[in-house]
PDB file of C-alpha atoms in Angstrom:
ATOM      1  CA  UNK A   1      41.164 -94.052-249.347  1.00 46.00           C
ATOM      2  CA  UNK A   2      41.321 -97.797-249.299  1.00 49.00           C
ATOM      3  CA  UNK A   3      37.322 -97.859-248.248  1.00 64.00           C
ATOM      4  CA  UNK A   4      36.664 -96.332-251.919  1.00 70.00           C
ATOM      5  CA  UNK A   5      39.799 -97.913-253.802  1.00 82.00           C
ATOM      6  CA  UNK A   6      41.290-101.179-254.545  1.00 89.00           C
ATOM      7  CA  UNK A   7      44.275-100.901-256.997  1.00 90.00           C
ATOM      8  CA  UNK A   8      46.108 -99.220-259.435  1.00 92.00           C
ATOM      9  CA  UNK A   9      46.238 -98.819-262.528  1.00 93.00           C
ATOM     10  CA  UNK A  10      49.280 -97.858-265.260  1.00 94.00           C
ATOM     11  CA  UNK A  11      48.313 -97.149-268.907  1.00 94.00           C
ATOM     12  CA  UNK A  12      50.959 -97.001-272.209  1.00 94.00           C
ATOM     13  CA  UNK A  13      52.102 -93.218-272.564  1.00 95.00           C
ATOM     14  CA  UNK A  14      52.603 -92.615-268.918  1.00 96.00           C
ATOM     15  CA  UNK A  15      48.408 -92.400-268.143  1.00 96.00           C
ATOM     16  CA  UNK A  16      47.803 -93.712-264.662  1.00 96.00           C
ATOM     17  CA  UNK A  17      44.817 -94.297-262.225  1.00 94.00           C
ATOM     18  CA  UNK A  18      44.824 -94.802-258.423  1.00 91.00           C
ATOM     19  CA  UNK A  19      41.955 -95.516-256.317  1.00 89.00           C
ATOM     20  CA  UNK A  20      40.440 -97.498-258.476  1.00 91.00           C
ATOM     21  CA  UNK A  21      37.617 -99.481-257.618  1.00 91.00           C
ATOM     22  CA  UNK A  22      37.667-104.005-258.403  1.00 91.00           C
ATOM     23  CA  UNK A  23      34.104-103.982-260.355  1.00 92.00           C
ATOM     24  CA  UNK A  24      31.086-103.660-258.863  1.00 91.00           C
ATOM     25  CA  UNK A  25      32.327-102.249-255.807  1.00 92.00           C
ATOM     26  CA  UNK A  26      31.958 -98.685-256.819  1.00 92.00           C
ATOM     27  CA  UNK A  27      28.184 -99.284-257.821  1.00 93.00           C
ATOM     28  CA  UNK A  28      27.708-100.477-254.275  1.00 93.00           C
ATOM     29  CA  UNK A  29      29.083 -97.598-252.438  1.00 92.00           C
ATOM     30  CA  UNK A  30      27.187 -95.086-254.842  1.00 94.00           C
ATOM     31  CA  UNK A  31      23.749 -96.845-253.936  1.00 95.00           C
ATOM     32  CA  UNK A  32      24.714 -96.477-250.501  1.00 94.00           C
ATOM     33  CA  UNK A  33      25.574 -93.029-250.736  1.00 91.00           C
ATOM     34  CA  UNK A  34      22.149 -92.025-252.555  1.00 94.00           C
ATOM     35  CA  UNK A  35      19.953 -94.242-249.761  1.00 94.00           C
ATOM     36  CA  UNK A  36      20.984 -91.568-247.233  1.00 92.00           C
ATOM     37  CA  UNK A  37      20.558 -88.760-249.257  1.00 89.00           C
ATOM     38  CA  UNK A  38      16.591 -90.171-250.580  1.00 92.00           C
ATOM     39  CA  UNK A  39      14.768 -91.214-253.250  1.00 94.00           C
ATOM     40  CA  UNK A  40      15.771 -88.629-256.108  1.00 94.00           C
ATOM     41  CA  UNK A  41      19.080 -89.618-255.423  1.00 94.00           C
ATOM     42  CA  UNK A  42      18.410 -93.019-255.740  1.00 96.00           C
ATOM     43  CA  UNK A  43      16.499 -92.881-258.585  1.00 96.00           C
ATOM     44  CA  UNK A  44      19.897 -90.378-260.207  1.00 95.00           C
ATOM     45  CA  UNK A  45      22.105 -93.402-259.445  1.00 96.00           C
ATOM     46  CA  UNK A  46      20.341 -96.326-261.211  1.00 96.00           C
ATOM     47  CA  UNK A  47      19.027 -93.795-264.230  1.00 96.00           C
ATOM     48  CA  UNK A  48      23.180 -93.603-264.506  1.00 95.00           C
ATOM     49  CA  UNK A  49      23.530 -97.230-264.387  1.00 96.00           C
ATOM     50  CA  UNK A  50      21.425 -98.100-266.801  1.00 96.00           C
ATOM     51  CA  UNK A  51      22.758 -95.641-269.574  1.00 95.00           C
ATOM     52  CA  UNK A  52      26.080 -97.418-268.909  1.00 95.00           C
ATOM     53  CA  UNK A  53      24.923-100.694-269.331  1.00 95.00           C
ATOM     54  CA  UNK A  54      23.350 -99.500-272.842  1.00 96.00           C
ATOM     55  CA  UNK A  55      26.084 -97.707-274.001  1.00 95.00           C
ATOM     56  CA  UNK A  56      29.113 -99.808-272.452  1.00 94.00           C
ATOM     57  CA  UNK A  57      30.788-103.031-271.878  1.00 93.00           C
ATOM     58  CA  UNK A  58      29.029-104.693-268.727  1.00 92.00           C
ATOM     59  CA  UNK A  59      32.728-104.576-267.547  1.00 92.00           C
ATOM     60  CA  UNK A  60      32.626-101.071-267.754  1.00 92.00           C
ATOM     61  CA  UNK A  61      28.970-100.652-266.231  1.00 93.00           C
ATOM     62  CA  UNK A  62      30.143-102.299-263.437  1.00 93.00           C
ATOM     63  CA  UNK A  63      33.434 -99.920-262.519  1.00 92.00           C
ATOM     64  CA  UNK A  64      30.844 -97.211-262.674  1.00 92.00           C
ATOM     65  CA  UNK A  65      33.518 -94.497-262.628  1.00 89.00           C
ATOM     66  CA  UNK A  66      37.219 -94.005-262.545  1.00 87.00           C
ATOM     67  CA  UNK A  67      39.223 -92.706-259.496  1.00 87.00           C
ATOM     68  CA  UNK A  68      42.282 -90.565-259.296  1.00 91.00           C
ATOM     69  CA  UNK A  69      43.507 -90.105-262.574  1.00 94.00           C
ATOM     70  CA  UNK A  70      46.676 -88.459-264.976  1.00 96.00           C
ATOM     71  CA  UNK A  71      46.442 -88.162-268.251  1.00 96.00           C
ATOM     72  CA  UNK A  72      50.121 -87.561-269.592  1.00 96.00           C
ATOM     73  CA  UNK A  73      51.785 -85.142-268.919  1.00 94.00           C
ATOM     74  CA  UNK A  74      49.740 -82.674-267.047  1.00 94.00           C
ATOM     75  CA  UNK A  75      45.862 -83.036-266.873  1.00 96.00           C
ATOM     76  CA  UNK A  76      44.284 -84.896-264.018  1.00 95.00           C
ATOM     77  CA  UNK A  77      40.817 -85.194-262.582  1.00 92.00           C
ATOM     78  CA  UNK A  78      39.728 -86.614-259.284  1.00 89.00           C
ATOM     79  CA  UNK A  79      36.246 -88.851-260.050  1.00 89.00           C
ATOM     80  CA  UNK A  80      35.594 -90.054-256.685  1.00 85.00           C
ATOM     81  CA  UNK A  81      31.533 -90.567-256.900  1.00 88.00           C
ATOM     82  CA  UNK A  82      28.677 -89.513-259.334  1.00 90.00           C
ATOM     83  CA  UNK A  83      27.263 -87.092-256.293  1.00 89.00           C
ATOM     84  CA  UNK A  84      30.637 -85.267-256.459  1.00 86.00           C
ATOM     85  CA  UNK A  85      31.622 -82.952-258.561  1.00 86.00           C
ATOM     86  CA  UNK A  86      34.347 -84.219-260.960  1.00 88.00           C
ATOM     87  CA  UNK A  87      37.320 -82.634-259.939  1.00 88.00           C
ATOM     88  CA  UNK A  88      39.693 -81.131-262.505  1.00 91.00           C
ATOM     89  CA  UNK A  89      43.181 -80.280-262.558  1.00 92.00           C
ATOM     90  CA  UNK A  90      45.685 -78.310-264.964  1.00 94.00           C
ATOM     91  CA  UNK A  91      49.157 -78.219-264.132  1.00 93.00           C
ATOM     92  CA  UNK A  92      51.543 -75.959-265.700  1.00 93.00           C
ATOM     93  CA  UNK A  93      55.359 -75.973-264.484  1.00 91.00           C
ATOM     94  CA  UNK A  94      56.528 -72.113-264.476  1.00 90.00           C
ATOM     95  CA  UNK A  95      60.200 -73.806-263.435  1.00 86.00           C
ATOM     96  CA  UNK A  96      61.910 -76.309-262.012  1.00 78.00           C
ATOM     97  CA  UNK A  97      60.618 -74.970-258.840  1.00 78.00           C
ATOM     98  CA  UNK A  98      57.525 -73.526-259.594  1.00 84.00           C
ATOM     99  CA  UNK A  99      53.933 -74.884-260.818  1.00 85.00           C
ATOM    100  CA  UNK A 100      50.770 -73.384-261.668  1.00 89.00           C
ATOM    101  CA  UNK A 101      47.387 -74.876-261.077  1.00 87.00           C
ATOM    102  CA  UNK A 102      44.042 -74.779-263.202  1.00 90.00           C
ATOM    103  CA  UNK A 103      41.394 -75.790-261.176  1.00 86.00           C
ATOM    104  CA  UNK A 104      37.623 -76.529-262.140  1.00 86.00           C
ATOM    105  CA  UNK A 105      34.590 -78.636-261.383  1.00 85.00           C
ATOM    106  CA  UNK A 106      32.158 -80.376-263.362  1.00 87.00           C
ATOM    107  CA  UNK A 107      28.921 -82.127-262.518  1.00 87.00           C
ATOM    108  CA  UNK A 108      26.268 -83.630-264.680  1.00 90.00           C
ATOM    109  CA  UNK A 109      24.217 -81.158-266.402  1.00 88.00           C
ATOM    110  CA  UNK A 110      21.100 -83.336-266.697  1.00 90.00           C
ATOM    111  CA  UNK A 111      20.878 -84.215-263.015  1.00 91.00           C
ATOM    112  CA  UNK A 112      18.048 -83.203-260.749  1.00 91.00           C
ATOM    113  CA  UNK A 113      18.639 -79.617-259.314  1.00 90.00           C
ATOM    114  CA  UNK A 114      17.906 -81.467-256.219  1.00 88.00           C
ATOM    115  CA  UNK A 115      20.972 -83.028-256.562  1.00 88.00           C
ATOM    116  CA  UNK A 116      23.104 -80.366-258.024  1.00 86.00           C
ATOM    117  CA  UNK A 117      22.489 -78.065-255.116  1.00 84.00           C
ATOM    118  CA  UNK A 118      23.139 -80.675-251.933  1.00 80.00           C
ATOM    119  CA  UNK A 119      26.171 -81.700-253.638  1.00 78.00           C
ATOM    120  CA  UNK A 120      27.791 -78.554-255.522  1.00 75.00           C
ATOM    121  CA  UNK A 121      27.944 -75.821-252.488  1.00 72.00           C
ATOM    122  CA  UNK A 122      29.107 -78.214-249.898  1.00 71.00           C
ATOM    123  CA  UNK A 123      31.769 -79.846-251.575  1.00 70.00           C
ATOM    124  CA  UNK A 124      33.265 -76.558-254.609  1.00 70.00           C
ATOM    125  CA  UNK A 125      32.629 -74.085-251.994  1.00 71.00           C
ATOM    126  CA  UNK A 126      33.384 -76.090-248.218  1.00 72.00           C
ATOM    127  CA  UNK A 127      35.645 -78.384-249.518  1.00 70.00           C
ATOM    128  CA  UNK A 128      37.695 -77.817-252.678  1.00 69.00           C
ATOM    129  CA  UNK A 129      38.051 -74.056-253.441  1.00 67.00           C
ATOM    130  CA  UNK A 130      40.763 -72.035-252.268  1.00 68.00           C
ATOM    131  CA  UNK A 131      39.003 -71.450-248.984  1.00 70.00           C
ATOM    132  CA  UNK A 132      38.180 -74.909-248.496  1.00 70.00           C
ATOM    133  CA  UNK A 133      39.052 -77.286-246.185  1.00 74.00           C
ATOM    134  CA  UNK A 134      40.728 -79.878-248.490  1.00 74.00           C
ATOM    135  CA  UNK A 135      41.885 -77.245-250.434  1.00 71.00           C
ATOM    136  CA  UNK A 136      44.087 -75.357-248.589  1.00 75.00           C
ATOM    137  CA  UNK A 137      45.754 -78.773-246.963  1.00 78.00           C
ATOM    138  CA  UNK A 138      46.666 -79.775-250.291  1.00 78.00           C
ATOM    139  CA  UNK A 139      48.059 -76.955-251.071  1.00 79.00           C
ATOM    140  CA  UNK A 140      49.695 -76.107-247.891  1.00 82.00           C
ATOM    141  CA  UNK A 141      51.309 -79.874-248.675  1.00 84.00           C
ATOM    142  CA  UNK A 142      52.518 -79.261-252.031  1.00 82.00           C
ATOM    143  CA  UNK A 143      54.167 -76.139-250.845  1.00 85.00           C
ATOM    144  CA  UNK A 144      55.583 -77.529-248.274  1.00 87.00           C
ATOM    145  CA  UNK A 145      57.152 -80.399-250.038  1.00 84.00           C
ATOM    146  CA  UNK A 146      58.843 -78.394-252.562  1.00 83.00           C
ATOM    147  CA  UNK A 147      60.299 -76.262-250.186  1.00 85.00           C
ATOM    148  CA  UNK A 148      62.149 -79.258-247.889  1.00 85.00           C
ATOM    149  CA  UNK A 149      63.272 -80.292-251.544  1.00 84.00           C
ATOM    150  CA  UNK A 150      65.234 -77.175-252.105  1.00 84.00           C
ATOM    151  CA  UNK A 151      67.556 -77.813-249.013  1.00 83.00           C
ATOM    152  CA  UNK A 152      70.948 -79.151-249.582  1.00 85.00           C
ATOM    153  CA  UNK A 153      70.835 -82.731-247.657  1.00 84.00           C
ATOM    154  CA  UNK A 154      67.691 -82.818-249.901  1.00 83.00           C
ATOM    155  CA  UNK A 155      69.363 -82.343-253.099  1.00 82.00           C
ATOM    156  CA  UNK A 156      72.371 -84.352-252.589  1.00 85.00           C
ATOM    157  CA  UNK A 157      71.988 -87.251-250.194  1.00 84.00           C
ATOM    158  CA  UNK A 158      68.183 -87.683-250.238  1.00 80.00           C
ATOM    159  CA  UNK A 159      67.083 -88.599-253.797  1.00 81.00           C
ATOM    160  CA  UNK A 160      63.439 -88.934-254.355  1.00 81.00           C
ATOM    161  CA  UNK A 161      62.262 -93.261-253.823  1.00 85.00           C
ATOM    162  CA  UNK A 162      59.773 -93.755-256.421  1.00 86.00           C
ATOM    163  CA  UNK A 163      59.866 -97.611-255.117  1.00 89.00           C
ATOM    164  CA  UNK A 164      56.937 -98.321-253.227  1.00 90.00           C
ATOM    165  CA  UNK A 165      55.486-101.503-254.545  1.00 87.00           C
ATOM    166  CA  UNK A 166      58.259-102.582-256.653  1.00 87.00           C
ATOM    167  CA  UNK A 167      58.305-106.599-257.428  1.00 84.00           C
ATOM    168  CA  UNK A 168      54.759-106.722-255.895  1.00 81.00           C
ATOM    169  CA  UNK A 169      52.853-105.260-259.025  1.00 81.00           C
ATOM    170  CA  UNK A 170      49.362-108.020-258.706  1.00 82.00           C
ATOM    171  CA  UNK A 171      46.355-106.803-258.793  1.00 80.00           C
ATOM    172  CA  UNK A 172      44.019-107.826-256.265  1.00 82.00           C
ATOM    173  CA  UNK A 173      40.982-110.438-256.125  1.00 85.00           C
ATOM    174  CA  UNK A 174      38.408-109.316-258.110  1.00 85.00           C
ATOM    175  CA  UNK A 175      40.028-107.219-260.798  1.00 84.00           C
ATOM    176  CA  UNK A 176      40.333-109.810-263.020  1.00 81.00           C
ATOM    177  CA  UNK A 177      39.219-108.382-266.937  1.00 85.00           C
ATOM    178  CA  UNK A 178      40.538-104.583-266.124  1.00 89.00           C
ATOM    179  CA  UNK A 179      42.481-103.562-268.923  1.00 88.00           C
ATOM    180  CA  UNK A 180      46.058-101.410-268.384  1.00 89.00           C
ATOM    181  CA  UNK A 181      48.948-103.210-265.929  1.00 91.00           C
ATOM    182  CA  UNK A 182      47.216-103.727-262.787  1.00 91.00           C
ATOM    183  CA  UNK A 183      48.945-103.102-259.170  1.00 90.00           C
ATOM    184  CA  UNK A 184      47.775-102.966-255.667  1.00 89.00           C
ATOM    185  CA  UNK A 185      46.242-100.039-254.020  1.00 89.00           C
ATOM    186  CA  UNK A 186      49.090 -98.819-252.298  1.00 87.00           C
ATOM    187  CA  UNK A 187      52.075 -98.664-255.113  1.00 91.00           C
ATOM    188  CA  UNK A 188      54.009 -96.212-256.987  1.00 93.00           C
ATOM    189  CA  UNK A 189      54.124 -97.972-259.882  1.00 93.00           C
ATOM    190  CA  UNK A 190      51.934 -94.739-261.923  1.00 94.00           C
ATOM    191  CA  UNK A 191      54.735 -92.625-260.917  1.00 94.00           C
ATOM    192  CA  UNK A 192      57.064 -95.219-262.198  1.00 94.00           C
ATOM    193  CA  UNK A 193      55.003 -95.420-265.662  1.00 95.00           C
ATOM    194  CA  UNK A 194      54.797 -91.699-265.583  1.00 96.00           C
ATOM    195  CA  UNK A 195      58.575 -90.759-265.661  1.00 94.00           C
ATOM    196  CA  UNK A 196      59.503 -94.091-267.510  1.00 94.00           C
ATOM    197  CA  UNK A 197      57.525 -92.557-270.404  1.00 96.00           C
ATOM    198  CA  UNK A 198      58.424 -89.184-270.008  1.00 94.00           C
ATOM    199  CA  UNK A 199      62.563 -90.428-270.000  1.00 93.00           C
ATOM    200  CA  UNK A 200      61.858 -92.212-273.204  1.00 93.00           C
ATOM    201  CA  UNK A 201      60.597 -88.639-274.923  1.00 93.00           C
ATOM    202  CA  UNK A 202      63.311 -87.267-273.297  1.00 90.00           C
ATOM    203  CA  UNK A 203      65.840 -89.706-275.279  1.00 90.00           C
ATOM    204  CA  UNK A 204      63.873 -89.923-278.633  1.00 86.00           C
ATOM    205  CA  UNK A 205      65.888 -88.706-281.633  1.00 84.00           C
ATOM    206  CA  UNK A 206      66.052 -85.201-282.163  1.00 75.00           C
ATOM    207  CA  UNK A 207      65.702 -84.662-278.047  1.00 67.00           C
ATOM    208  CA  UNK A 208      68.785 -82.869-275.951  1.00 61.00           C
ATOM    209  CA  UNK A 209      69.212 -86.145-273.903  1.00 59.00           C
ATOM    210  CA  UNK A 210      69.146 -88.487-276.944  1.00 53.00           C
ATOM    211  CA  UNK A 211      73.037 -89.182-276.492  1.00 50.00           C
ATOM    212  CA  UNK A 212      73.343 -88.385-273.118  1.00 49.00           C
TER     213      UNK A 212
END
């Protein structure tokens, strides 16, 4: 979502974030968010703020939260506003065809139960679960995608294009100071990172593919 997100960003050991917020932005769109929902929510937001700016860079303060994220090789988590639940995801291949997900949610234990219960129901139970509306698209997608990759044109004329964004890798005004190797919003450079990293474990000594 290009309204929330602003670029991405590739880490050493094929870690990776997308829809990451330039600094300060994400701040803005949370105080927005808490205006409609009233004061306590307010109130949650700049309470948050403040324990970043004592405990943090002001660089980090100000990015207020991280977006779509991997941590290599197979845990990711979806942080997409501090009145969402953080969304978290465990993937475990059963095959080259197969893969198993671990899904949870987790929300700030401290916040006002005012809080907790407008955000939790609507968004685990509505949105996310198995029943969900997001849910079952995403699912339905994945599915979907690995079966059209099982085909033969698939397998042997079609390889998958992990180019999008290749040779235009700058990150965008007003992410100057990030750390990690910045790139635009729309990119593939994280997949890039991801499988760059994962080939070089793949060819370290003692590996199968070493001297392949």
């Amino acid at each position: 979502n290009e309204t929330l997100g602003d670029c991405s960003v590739a880490a050493p050991n094929g870690h990776g974030i997308a829809v990451q917020p330039i600094p300060g932005k994400r701040l803005a769109l949370e105080r927005a968010a808490a205006r409609e929902l009233g004061a306590v929510a307010v109130d949650y937001i700049e309470t948050l703020h403040r324990k970043l700016r004592e405990e943090l860079s002001e660089l980090q303060a100000e990015l207020f939260g991280l977006g779509v994220s991997t941590l290599f090789p197979h845990f990711s988590f979806n942080d997409f506003s501090a009145l969402f639940p953080v969304q978290l995801f465990f993937w475990q291949p059963k095959g080259a065809q197969c893969m198993e997900v671990w899904q949870n949610l987790a929300f700030d234990s401290e916040a006002p139960a005012e809080i907790r219960d407008r955000v939790m129901m609507p968004f685990a139970t509505r949105a996310q679960s198995v029943s969900g509306l997001f849910g079952q698209d995403d699912v339905e997608n994945m599915e979907q995608v690995t079966e059209a990759s099982r085909g033969l044109i698939a397998r042997t004329r079609m390889p998958f294009d992990y180019t999008m964004g290749l040779g235009n890798e700058h990150p965008p005004e007003g992410a100057q100071g990030m750390p990690g190797r910045l790139g635009p919003f729309t990119t593939e450079m994280n997949q890039r990172n991801f499988y760059r990293y994962w080939l070089e474990l793949m060819k370290a000594p003692g590996h199968h593919l070493e001297n392949s």
